[in-house]
Coordinates of C-alpha atoms in Angstrom, one line a residue:
M1 CA 7.3 49.7 -14.4
T2 CA 8.4 46.9 -11.5
E3 CA 8.4 48.6 -7.9
H4 CA 11.2 46.6 -8.0
D5 CA 13.4 46.6 -11.2
P6 CA 16.6 48.3 -11.1
T7 CA 17.8 48.9 -14.3
L8 CA 14.7 51.1 -15.0
A9 CA 15.5 52.4 -11.5
K10 CA 18.4 53.9 -12.8
L11 CA 17.7 55.0 -15.9
M12 CA 14.4 57.3 -14.1
A13 CA 17.3 58.4 -11.3
E14 CA 19.9 59.6 -14.2
A15 CA 16.7 61.4 -16.1
L16 CA 16.3 63.1 -12.7
A17 CA 19.4 63.7 -12.1
G18 CA 20.8 65.5 -15.4
Q19 CA 23.7 63.3 -15.1
T20 CA 26.0 63.4 -18.3
A21 CA 24.6 60.3 -19.8
F22 CA 21.4 62.8 -21.3
D23 CA 24.5 64.8 -22.2
A24 CA 25.5 62.8 -25.0
P25 CA 25.2 64.5 -28.4
D26 CA 22.3 61.5 -29.7
V27 CA 20.2 62.7 -26.8
P28 CA 16.9 64.0 -28.4
E29 CA 16.1 67.1 -28.2
F30 CA 12.2 67.0 -26.9
I31 CA 12.6 70.5 -25.4
P32 CA 13.2 73.0 -28.5
E33 CA 15.8 76.0 -27.7
D34 CA 13.0 78.7 -28.1
A35 CA 10.8 77.0 -25.2
P36 CA 10.5 79.5 -22.2
F37 CA 13.2 77.7 -20.0
D38 CA 16.6 78.3 -19.2
E39 CA 19.9 76.3 -21.0
G40 CA 19.5 74.4 -17.2
Q41 CA 15.9 73.7 -16.8
R42 CA 15.5 72.5 -20.8
R43 CA 18.9 70.3 -20.1
W44 CA 16.9 69.3 -17.0
L45 CA 14.0 68.9 -18.6
N46 CA 14.8 66.3 -22.1
G47 CA 17.2 64.2 -19.6
L48 CA 13.9 63.8 -17.5
F49 CA 11.6 62.7 -21.2
T50 CA 14.6 61.4 -22.2
G51 CA 15.0 58.8 -19.3
L52 CA 10.5 57.8 -19.9
H53 CA 11.3 57.1 -23.6
A54 CA 14.0 54.7 -22.5
I55 CA 11.4 52.8 -19.9
A56 CA 8.1 52.9 -22.4
S57 CA 10.6 51.4 -24.9
A58 CA 12.1 49.4 -22.8
A59 CA 8.3 48.1 -21.7
K60 CA 7.4 47.5 -25.2
S61 CA 10.5 45.4 -25.5
A62 CA 9.7 43.2 -22.5
P63 CA 9.0 39.8 -23.1
P64 CA 4.9 39.3 -21.7
E65 CA 4.2 38.1 -18.5
P66 CA 3.2 34.2 -19.1
E67 CA -0.5 33.6 -19.3
A68 CA -1.4 31.9 -16.2
G69 CA -3.6 28.3 -16.2
T70 CA -7.4 28.1 -15.3
A71 CA -7.3 26.7 -11.8
L72 CA -7.3 23.6 -10.6
S73 CA -7.6 21.1 -7.5
I74 CA -6.5 17.6 -7.4
L75 CA -7.8 16.6 -3.8
F76 CA -6.7 12.9 -3.3
G77 CA -7.3 10.6 0.0
S78 CA -4.2 8.0 0.0
Q79 CA -2.6 5.6 2.4
S80 CA 0.3 4.0 1.5
G81 CA 0.8 7.1 -1.5
T82 CA -0.1 5.8 -5.0
A83 CA -3.3 8.0 -5.3
E84 CA -0.9 10.8 -3.7
S85 CA 1.7 10.1 -6.1
V86 CA -0.7 9.7 -8.3
S87 CA -2.3 13.2 -8.1
K88 CA 1.3 14.9 -8.9
D89 CA 1.5 13.2 -11.9
L90 CA -1.8 14.5 -12.6
R91 CA -0.7 18.5 -11.8
K92 CA 2.4 18.1 -14.3
F93 CA -0.1 16.7 -17.0
A94 CA -2.8 20.1 -16.1
A95 CA 0.3 22.2 -16.7
T96 CA 0.7 21.2 -20.2
Q97 CA -2.9 21.3 -20.6
G98 CA -3.7 25.1 -19.7
F99 CA -4.1 24.2 -16.1
D100 CA -2.1 25.7 -12.5
A101 CA -3.6 23.0 -10.2
K102 CA -3.1 22.5 -6.3
I103 CA -2.8 19.2 -4.6
A104 CA -4.4 18.4 -1.0
E105 CA -5.2 15.8 0.6
L106 CA -9.4 15.3 0.4
D107 CA -9.5 16.5 4.4
T108 CA -8.6 19.5 4.0
T109 CA -11.4 21.0 3.0
T110 CA -15.3 20.5 2.9
P111 CA -18.5 19.8 0.7
A112 CA -19.2 23.3 1.8
A113 CA -15.8 24.9 0.4
L114 CA -15.4 23.3 -2.8
A115 CA -19.3 25.5 -3.3
D116 CA -16.6 28.2 -5.4
V117 CA -14.6 25.4 -7.3
R118 CA -15.2 25.6 -11.2
H119 CA -12.8 22.4 -11.7
L120 CA -12.2 19.7 -9.2
L121 CA -10.4 16.0 -9.9
I122 CA -10.6 13.6 -6.8
V123 CA -7.5 10.5 -7.3
A124 CA -9.6 8.3 -4.4
A125 CA -8.7 4.9 -2.9
T126 CA -10.6 2.3 -1.0
F127 CA -9.0 0.4 1.8
G128 CA -9.7 -2.3 4.0
E129 CA -13.6 -2.8 3.9
G130 CA -14.9 -1.2 1.1
E131 CA -13.6 2.4 3.1
P132 CA -12.1 5.7 2.6
T133 CA -8.4 6.3 3.6
D134 CA -7.3 7.7 6.8
N135 CA -6.7 11.3 5.0
A136 CA -10.2 11.4 3.0
V137 CA -12.2 10.1 6.5
N138 CA -13.7 13.2 7.1
F139 CA -14.3 14.2 3.5
H140 CA -16.2 11.4 2.8
K141 CA -18.4 11.3 6.0
A142 CA -19.5 15.3 5.8
L143 CA -20.0 14.2 1.9
M144 CA -22.3 11.6 3.0
A145 CA -24.4 13.0 5.4
E146 CA -28.1 13.5 4.6
D147 CA -27.5 17.1 5.5
A148 CA -24.3 17.9 3.3
P149 CA -24.9 21.0 1.5
K150 CA -25.8 21.3 -2.3
L151 CA -23.1 21.7 -5.2
P152 CA -23.7 23.9 -7.7
A153 CA -23.4 22.9 -11.3
T154 CA -20.8 25.0 -12.3
L155 CA -18.2 22.5 -9.9
H156 CA -17.2 20.5 -12.7
Y157 CA -15.5 17.5 -12.1
S158 CA -14.4 13.8 -11.9
V159 CA -12.9 10.9 -10.0
C160 CA -10.5 8.0 -10.2
G161 CA -10.4 5.4 -8.0
L162 CA -7.3 3.3 -6.6
G163 CA -8.6 -0.7 -5.2
D164 CA -7.9 -4.2 -5.9
T165 CA -10.8 -6.7 -7.7
S166 CA -9.4 -9.4 -5.3
Y167 CA -11.2 -7.5 -2.8
P168 CA -14.8 -7.6 -2.5
H169 CA -16.1 -3.6 -1.7
F170 CA -14.0 -2.6 -5.2
N171 CA -13.5 1.1 -5.4
K172 CA -16.0 1.3 -2.9
A173 CA -15.1 4.6 -1.4
A174 CA -14.8 6.4 -5.4
R175 CA -18.3 5.5 -6.1
D176 CA -19.6 6.6 -3.4
I177 CA -17.7 10.1 -3.7
D178 CA -18.4 10.2 -7.0
E179 CA -22.4 8.9 -6.7
R180 CA -23.0 11.5 -4.1
M181 CA -21.4 14.7 -6.0
A182 CA -23.5 14.2 -8.7
A183 CA -26.2 13.7 -6.6
L184 CA -25.7 16.7 -4.7
G185 CA -25.9 18.8 -8.0
A186 CA -22.1 19.3 -9.3
T187 CA -21.5 18.2 -13.1
R188 CA -19.5 15.4 -14.0
V189 CA -17.3 15.6 -17.0
A190 CA -16.5 12.6 -17.2
P191 CA -17.4 9.5 -15.7
M192 CA -15.4 7.9 -13.1
V193 CA -13.1 4.8 -13.9
P194 CA -12.7 2.2 -11.1
C195 CA -8.5 1.1 -11.4
D196 CA -7.4 -2.1 -10.4
V197 CA -3.8 -2.7 -9.6
A198 CA -2.0 -2.5 -12.6
Y199 CA -3.6 0.7 -13.2
D200 CA -1.1 3.1 -15.6
E201 CA -3.4 2.4 -18.5
D202 CA -6.9 3.0 -17.0
Y203 CA -5.7 6.8 -15.3
A204 CA -4.3 7.3 -18.5
A205 CA -7.5 6.8 -20.7
W206 CA -9.2 8.5 -17.4
R207 CA -6.8 12.0 -17.4
S208 CA -7.1 12.1 -21.5
E209 CA -11.1 11.9 -21.0
V210 CA -11.0 14.7 -18.4
F211 CA -9.0 17.3 -20.3
A212 CA -11.0 16.4 -23.9
A213 CA -13.8 17.1 -22.2
E214 CA -15.6 20.8 -23.0
A215 CA -16.0 22.3 -20.0
F216 CA -12.1 21.9 -19.1
S217 CA -11.2 22.0 -22.8
A218 CA -13.1 25.5 -23.4
A219 CA -11.2 26.8 -20.1
A220 CA -7.9 26.1 -20.7
G221 CA -5.8 28.6 -20.2
A222 CA -2.5 28.6 -21.5
A223 CA 0.2 25.7 -20.9
Q224 CA 3.4 25.1 -20.1
Q225 CA 5.8 22.5 -21.2
P226 CA 6.2 19.3 -18.8
A227 CA 9.9 20.6 -17.7
A228 CA 8.6 23.9 -16.4
A229 CA 5.6 22.0 -15.0
D230 CA 7.4 19.5 -13.6
E231 CA 8.4 21.1 -9.5
E232 CA 9.9 17.6 -8.4
P233 CA 12.5 15.9 -11.1
K234 CA 11.7 12.6 -12.8
P235 CA 13.5 10.3 -10.0
E236 CA 16.1 7.1 -12.1
F237 CA 14.4 4.4 -10.1
D238 CA 10.6 4.2 -9.1
K239 CA 7.9 1.9 -8.8
N240 CA 8.4 1.0 -13.5
H241 CA 12.2 1.5 -13.0
P242 CA 13.3 -0.2 -10.1
F243 CA 16.9 -0.2 -8.4
L244 CA 18.5 -4.2 -8.3
G245 CA 19.4 -4.0 -4.5
T246 CA 22.0 -6.8 -3.8
I247 CA 20.3 -9.9 -0.3
L248 CA 22.8 -9.0 2.5
D249 CA 20.8 -11.4 5.0
V250 CA 17.6 -13.6 5.4
R251 CA 17.0 -14.4 9.2
C252 CA 14.1 -16.1 11.1
L253 CA 13.0 -14.1 13.7
S254 CA 10.1 -17.1 14.1
G255 CA 11.7 -19.5 17.1
E256 CA 10.7 -23.1 17.4
G257 CA 6.5 -23.5 18.1
S258 CA 5.6 -20.5 16.0
A259 CA 2.6 -21.1 13.7
K260 CA 3.7 -18.6 11.7
R261 CA 7.8 -17.6 10.1
V262 CA 8.5 -13.7 10.4
N263 CA 12.2 -12.6 9.0
H264 CA 14.8 -10.2 9.1
I265 CA 15.3 -9.3 5.3
E266 CA 18.1 -7.3 4.8
I267 CA 19.0 -5.6 1.1
S268 CA 21.7 -3.6 -0.1
L269 CA 21.0 0.0 -1.6
A270 CA 24.6 1.0 -2.4
G271 CA 24.6 2.5 -5.6
G272 CA 21.3 3.3 -6.4
G273 CA 22.4 7.5 -5.3
P274 CA 19.7 9.8 -3.6
D275 CA 16.8 8.6 -5.1
L276 CA 16.8 5.7 -2.9
D277 CA 17.3 8.3 0.2
Y278 CA 14.8 7.2 3.0
Q279 CA 13.3 7.9 6.1
V280 CA 11.8 6.1 8.8
G281 CA 8.3 5.2 7.8
D282 CA 8.8 5.2 4.7
A283 CA 8.0 1.8 2.4
L284 CA 9.7 -0.7 0.1
G285 CA 8.3 -1.5 -3.4
L286 CA 10.0 -5.2 -4.0
W287 CA 8.8 -7.1 -7.4
P288 CA 8.3 -10.6 -6.7
I289 CA 9.4 -13.2 -9.6
N290 CA 7.2 -15.5 -9.3
D291 CA 7.6 -19.9 -8.3
G292 CA 9.3 -22.0 -11.1
A293 CA 6.7 -24.9 -9.7
E294 CA 3.6 -22.5 -9.9
V295 CA 4.5 -21.8 -13.1
A296 CA 4.5 -25.0 -14.4
A297 CA 1.8 -26.2 -12.7
I298 CA 0.0 -24.2 -14.7
L299 CA 1.6 -24.8 -18.2
T300 CA 0.6 -28.2 -17.1
A301 CA -3.1 -27.8 -16.2
C302 CA -3.0 -26.1 -20.1
G303 CA -1.0 -28.6 -21.6
F304 CA 1.7 -25.7 -22.9
T305 CA 5.0 -25.7 -23.3
G306 CA 6.4 -22.4 -22.1
H307 CA 8.0 -21.7 -25.1
E308 CA 4.6 -20.4 -27.2
T309 CA 5.5 -16.8 -28.2
V310 CA 2.9 -14.1 -26.6
T311 CA 2.1 -10.8 -27.1
L312 CA 2.0 -8.5 -24.0
K313 CA 1.3 -4.5 -23.9
G314 CA 2.6 -5.4 -28.0
A315 CA 5.6 -6.7 -27.3
P316 CA 6.6 -10.5 -28.2
T317 CA 7.7 -12.8 -25.2
K318 CA 7.4 -16.3 -24.4
L319 CA 4.9 -17.5 -23.0
R320 CA 7.2 -18.9 -19.2
A321 CA 9.2 -15.7 -19.2
A322 CA 5.6 -14.5 -18.7
L323 CA 4.5 -16.3 -16.4
L324 CA 7.4 -16.0 -14.5
K325 CA 8.2 -12.7 -14.1
M326 CA 5.2 -10.4 -15.5
L327 CA 1.4 -12.1 -14.6
D328 CA 0.1 -12.6 -11.0
L329 CA -0.5 -16.1 -11.4
T330 CA -2.9 -16.1 -8.1
T331 CA -5.4 -13.7 -9.4
V332 CA -9.4 -14.3 -10.9
T333 CA -11.1 -10.8 -11.9
P334 CA -14.1 -10.6 -14.4
K335 CA -11.7 -9.8 -16.5
T336 CA -10.3 -13.5 -16.6
G337 CA -13.8 -14.7 -17.0
E338 CA -14.5 -12.7 -20.4
A339 CA -11.4 -14.1 -21.7
W340 CA -11.8 -17.4 -21.0
G341 CA -15.1 -17.9 -21.2
C342 CA -16.0 -19.1 -18.8
T343 CA -17.8 -18.9 -14.9
I344 CA -15.6 -18.3 -12.4
E345 CA -16.6 -20.1 -9.1
P346 CA -16.2 -17.9 -5.5
E347 CA -12.9 -18.9 -3.7
C348 CA -10.6 -19.9 -6.7
Q349 CA -7.6 -19.2 -7.6
V350 CA -6.1 -19.1 -10.8
I351 CA -5.1 -23.0 -10.8
D352 CA -8.6 -23.8 -9.3
V353 CA -9.9 -22.7 -13.0
L354 CA -7.2 -24.5 -15.3
Q355 CA -6.9 -27.2 -13.6
A356 CA -10.9 -27.6 -13.8
G357 CA -10.5 -27.6 -17.2
I358 CA -11.2 -24.9 -20.1
E359 CA -11.8 -26.2 -23.8
G360 CA -9.8 -24.2 -26.7
L361 CA -7.6 -21.4 -24.2
S362 CA -5.5 -20.3 -26.0
P363 CA -1.8 -19.8 -25.4
Q364 CA -2.2 -15.3 -26.0
A365 CA -6.1 -16.2 -24.2
L366 CA -4.6 -17.6 -20.9
V367 CA -2.6 -14.2 -20.8
D368 CA -5.3 -12.4 -21.2
G369 CA -7.0 -13.1 -18.5
L370 CA -3.6 -13.0 -16.4
R371 CA -3.2 -9.1 -14.8
P372 CA 0.1 -7.6 -14.7
L373 CA 2.3 -8.7 -11.8
Q374 CA 2.4 -5.6 -9.0
P375 CA 5.0 -4.9 -7.2
R376 CA 4.2 -5.4 -2.8
L377 CA 5.2 -2.2 -0.6
Y378 CA 7.1 -3.2 2.8
S379 CA 7.0 -1.1 5.7
I380 CA 10.2 0.1 6.5
S381 CA 12.2 -1.2 9.5
S382 CA 15.8 0.1 9.4
S383 CA 17.1 4.0 10.4
P384 CA 19.5 4.4 7.1
E385 CA 21.4 6.7 10.0
K386 CA 22.4 3.5 11.8
H387 CA 22.2 1.8 8.3
P388 CA 23.4 3.5 5.5
G389 CA 23.4 2.3 2.5
E390 CA 20.7 -0.7 3.5
V391 CA 17.1 -1.2 3.6
H392 CA 15.7 -3.5 6.1
L393 CA 12.8 -5.3 6.1
T394 CA 9.7 -7.8 8.3
V395 CA 8.3 -10.5 6.0
G396 CA 5.7 -13.4 7.6
E397 CA 5.6 -15.1 4.9
V398 CA 2.1 -16.0 3.3
H399 CA 0.7 -19.7 3.8
Y400 CA -2.5 -21.3 4.1
D401 CA -5.2 -23.5 2.0
L402 CA -7.5 -23.8 -0.2
N403 CA -9.8 -25.6 -1.9
G404 CA -7.7 -29.2 -0.3
S405 CA -4.2 -27.8 -1.8
P406 CA -1.2 -25.3 0.3
R407 CA -1.4 -21.9 -1.0
K408 CA 1.7 -19.7 -0.7
G409 CA 2.0 -15.9 -0.6
V410 CA 4.6 -14.5 -4.0
A411 CA 6.5 -12.2 -2.9
S412 CA 7.1 -12.9 0.7
T413 CA 8.2 -16.5 -0.2
Y414 CA 10.0 -15.4 -2.3
L415 CA 12.2 -13.5 -0.1
G416 CA 12.0 -15.4 2.4
A417 CA 13.0 -19.3 0.6
R418 CA 14.1 -18.2 -2.7
L419 CA 16.5 -15.8 -3.3
P420 CA 20.1 -17.1 -2.4
M421 CA 22.1 -14.4 -0.6
G422 CA 24.2 -12.4 -2.8
G423 CA 21.1 -12.0 -5.5
S424 CA 18.7 -9.5 -7.0
V425 CA 15.7 -8.2 -6.6
G426 CA 13.9 -5.3 -8.4
V427 CA 13.0 -2.6 -5.5
Y428 CA 12.2 1.6 -5.0
V429 CA 11.4 4.2 -2.3
Q430 CA 8.1 4.8 -1.5
K431 CA 8.2 7.9 -0.2
S432 CA 4.9 8.2 3.5
G433 CA 3.2 11.8 3.3
H434 CA 1.7 10.8 6.2
F435 CA 4.1 8.6 8.5
H436 CA 7.3 9.7 9.5
I437 CA 7.9 11.3 13.6
P438 CA 7.6 14.1 14.1
A439 CA 11.2 16.4 14.1
D440 CA 10.7 17.7 17.6
D441 CA 13.1 15.0 19.3
T442 CA 11.4 15.8 22.7
V443 CA 8.5 14.3 21.6
P444 CA 7.3 11.2 23.9
L445 CA 5.7 8.7 21.2
I446 CA 3.5 5.6 21.6
M447 CA 3.9 3.4 19.3
I448 CA 1.4 0.5 18.5
G449 CA 2.1 -2.6 15.9
P450 CA 1.7 -6.2 16.9
G451 CA 3.1 -9.6 14.9
T452 CA 5.2 -7.6 11.8
G453 CA 3.5 -4.2 13.0
I454 CA 6.8 -3.9 14.9
A455 CA 8.4 -3.2 11.6
P456 CA 8.7 0.7 11.1
F457 CA 8.4 0.7 14.9
R458 CA 12.5 -0.8 15.1
A459 CA 13.4 1.9 12.2
F460 CA 11.8 4.8 14.5
L461 CA 13.2 3.5 18.1
E462 CA 16.6 3.5 16.2
E463 CA 16.5 7.2 14.3
R464 CA 15.5 8.3 18.3
E465 CA 18.5 6.1 19.2
M466 CA 21.2 7.7 17.0
R467 CA 19.5 11.4 17.1
G468 CA 20.2 11.2 20.6
A469 CA 16.3 11.9 21.2
T470 CA 15.1 13.1 24.8
G471 CA 11.1 12.2 23.8
K472 CA 10.0 9.5 25.9
N473 CA 9.1 6.5 23.9
W474 CA 6.1 4.0 24.7
L475 CA 5.1 0.4 23.2
F476 CA 3.0 -1.8 22.2
F477 CA 4.0 -5.1 21.0
G478 CA 2.2 -9.4 20.7
D479 CA 1.4 -12.1 18.9
Q480 CA 0.6 -15.2 19.6
H481 CA 3.5 -17.3 22.2
A482 CA 5.9 -14.9 24.2
A483 CA 8.5 -18.0 23.7
C484 CA 8.2 -18.1 19.4
D485 CA 6.4 -14.9 18.9
Y486 CA 8.7 -12.4 20.4
L487 CA 10.5 -10.6 17.2
Y488 CA 14.0 -8.8 18.0
D489 CA 13.5 -9.5 21.8
D490 CA 16.8 -8.4 22.1
E491 CA 16.9 -5.5 20.8
I492 CA 14.0 -4.3 22.5
R493 CA 15.1 -6.0 26.1
G494 CA 18.4 -3.5 24.7
W495 CA 16.3 -0.8 24.5
S496 CA 14.2 -0.7 27.7
E497 CA 17.2 -1.1 29.8
S498 CA 18.9 1.4 28.0
G499 CA 16.0 3.6 28.8
L500 CA 15.6 4.7 25.3
L501 CA 12.3 2.5 25.5
G502 CA 10.6 4.0 28.7
K503 CA 8.4 1.7 28.4
L504 CA 7.1 -1.5 27.1
S505 CA 3.4 -2.8 27.1
L506 CA 3.7 -6.7 25.5
A507 CA 0.3 -8.9 24.8
W508 CA 0.1 -12.4 24.3
S509 CA -2.7 -13.9 22.7
R510 CA -2.0 -17.4 23.8
D511 CA 0.0 -17.5 26.6
G512 CA -2.8 -17.2 29.1
A513 CA -6.5 -18.4 29.5
S514 CA -8.1 -15.4 28.3
K515 CA -6.9 -14.1 24.8
V516 CA -5.0 -10.7 25.4
Y517 CA -4.0 -7.9 22.5
V518 CA -2.8 -4.7 22.2
Q519 CA -5.9 -3.1 23.0
H520 CA -6.3 -4.7 25.6
L521 CA -3.5 -2.9 27.3
I522 CA -4.4 0.0 26.1
E523 CA -7.3 0.3 27.8
E524 CA -5.9 -1.1 30.9
E525 CA -3.3 1.7 30.6
G526 CA -6.0 4.2 30.1
E527 CA -4.5 6.1 32.0
A528 CA -0.9 6.6 31.4
F529 CA -1.8 7.2 28.1
F530 CA -3.9 9.5 28.1
E531 CA -1.3 11.4 30.5
W532 CA 0.8 10.7 27.3
L533 CA -1.5 12.4 25.2
E534 CA -2.4 15.1 27.6
A535 CA 1.9 15.8 27.6
G536 CA 1.8 16.1 23.6
A537 CA 2.7 12.6 22.8
A538 CA 1.7 11.2 19.5
I539 CA 0.3 8.0 18.4
Y540 CA 1.7 5.7 16.0
V541 CA 0.0 2.2 14.6
C542 CA 1.3 0.1 12.2
G543 CA -0.8 -3.5 10.9
D544 CA -4.1 -4.9 10.1
A545 CA -6.1 -2.7 9.7
S546 CA -9.5 -4.3 9.2
R547 CA -9.3 -5.7 13.3
M548 CA -6.4 -4.5 15.1
A549 CA -6.2 -1.2 14.2
A550 CA -9.7 -0.6 13.9
D551 CA -10.3 -2.3 17.5
V552 CA -7.3 0.0 18.5
D553 CA -9.1 2.8 17.7
Q554 CA -11.7 2.3 19.2
A555 CA -9.5 1.6 22.4
I556 CA -8.2 4.9 22.8
K557 CA -12.0 6.6 21.9
A558 CA -12.6 4.8 25.0
V559 CA -9.2 6.2 27.0
V560 CA -9.8 9.5 26.6
A561 CA -14.2 9.2 27.2
R562 CA -12.7 8.1 30.6
W563 CA -9.7 9.2 31.5
G564 CA -10.8 12.8 30.1
D565 CA -13.9 12.6 31.8
M566 CA -15.5 13.3 28.6
D567 CA -18.8 12.0 26.6
D568 CA -18.6 9.4 23.7
T569 CA -19.0 13.4 21.0
A570 CA -16.0 15.1 23.6
A571 CA -13.9 11.8 23.1
E572 CA -14.2 11.6 19.4
V573 CA -13.5 15.6 19.0
Y574 CA -10.2 15.0 20.8
V575 CA -9.0 11.9 18.7
E576 CA -9.8 13.6 15.7
A577 CA -8.0 16.7 16.7
L578 CA -5.5 14.2 17.4
K579 CA -5.7 13.4 13.4
K580 CA -5.4 16.9 12.3
D581 CA -2.7 18.3 14.0
H582 CA -0.7 14.6 13.4
R583 CA -0.2 13.3 16.2
Y584 CA -2.2 9.9 15.4
Q585 CA -0.9 8.0 12.2
R586 CA -1.3 5.3 11.2
D587 CA 0.1 2.8 9.0
V588 CA -2.4 0.1 8.1
Y589 CA -3.0 -2.3 5.3

């Protein structure tokens, strides 16, 4: 009998009270008439035993408690949210295989804490120059240290890496973790899989191999049905099922004389429902379409018409349609060389290889050598409180020269030049697990975002304006020239005048005799910066990971060391504490 079972408690109470429920003619006679009890005692005892009999019968007929699944730890390192999303899918699948999985960021644990874990799966993304993500840095550092603790052979693990083959340090962080865990003594149950941007098939194959491994299959508990395992309902709109948003406005933010073109994009989400609800700090996934002129150039280089039939994911489709909507026409990978039977030279793109000539290339071999087109993620630059039913983006068009010819980005020019007003574009919301403003509106915010890194901070300021937040706001922004690169200058000036933006620091790298960047202003205003930190301010950084964000991080540590009167080690500890308390967050790429 459970402590709080009202039905059984009632039965017991009635039995002990000798109530009329047990005076019925069909009540069993547990105490015979010739027993040495008077009539009242005999009736009371018959009621007691009848109640106990009912309790025992109810217990026997009650459905058995479901068998628990085997404990499984899933740890992830995620920058944009993809690895976290994969980990959630992995948890759901694990339940169907007999495991009770718990997921957490890698930095929530240490190598030493893994000694008591028996089953562990890691999903680790790599970003920047082969670096671990912000929420995996400390774990990675501790694991790679010379004095890292030995791991027991009873720790059965496998690693799934997320990366991009177009980068030189493809999946380095995941490889580091996998190799080091094996070297420290843990037992690898399935080889580490290095996923490219199109990760679905490789991830699914890895997942199946892991749970088929003896160390997992032999230890599995009771499996749950997928519906029971789902803690969150599957959204109607996601990466593989985007919502068709409508282009409301595209306007150039850059002035005459700018070296770049940055566009403000407004997209209607009307009709998308709650799946498209977002918070400031989230990102918008967007599916681009390739430029028809680039498709034509590839067809010409290959001598194809575009009407040829090819097979993609088991389905027949016309070659031109596949090149336009389904395939990456820029990036060459090791798979490209294998499919086309050629050597890929450095600094080459798809068109360069094809124009050099490939003998005997068939339409099917062409598409087999191209990786799938992928959505792009953009930081959202609007507050849903101020712009209900809409989402805004701040997108710099990508233009550059390579091998003597002009090149351009696919998604940025699709948004800026090829999508008509009123046109449709496939979108979905990518939730951020780490880049949201505090719920406490009194917390001061320091926002550092040069160039298009201003995007989430426009959203932050709109949100705080709509919420009537009283916390102070300090924005660091910059670019090349104040005259032509001051994005959202009217809005920023308005916030300064209203007092919403209490402090504004602007860095223009080409307007003076020396180049001035946001990290320089952080150090110049270090005393005030440290005072804000001591008053509880939260720091947010958005933009380039390899240069700007790294330089900003060094500047913050230098400020803490100088104005906090600390040595480098103490300053490092101070900044790490900010990160641990979610007071130092980055949206970098």
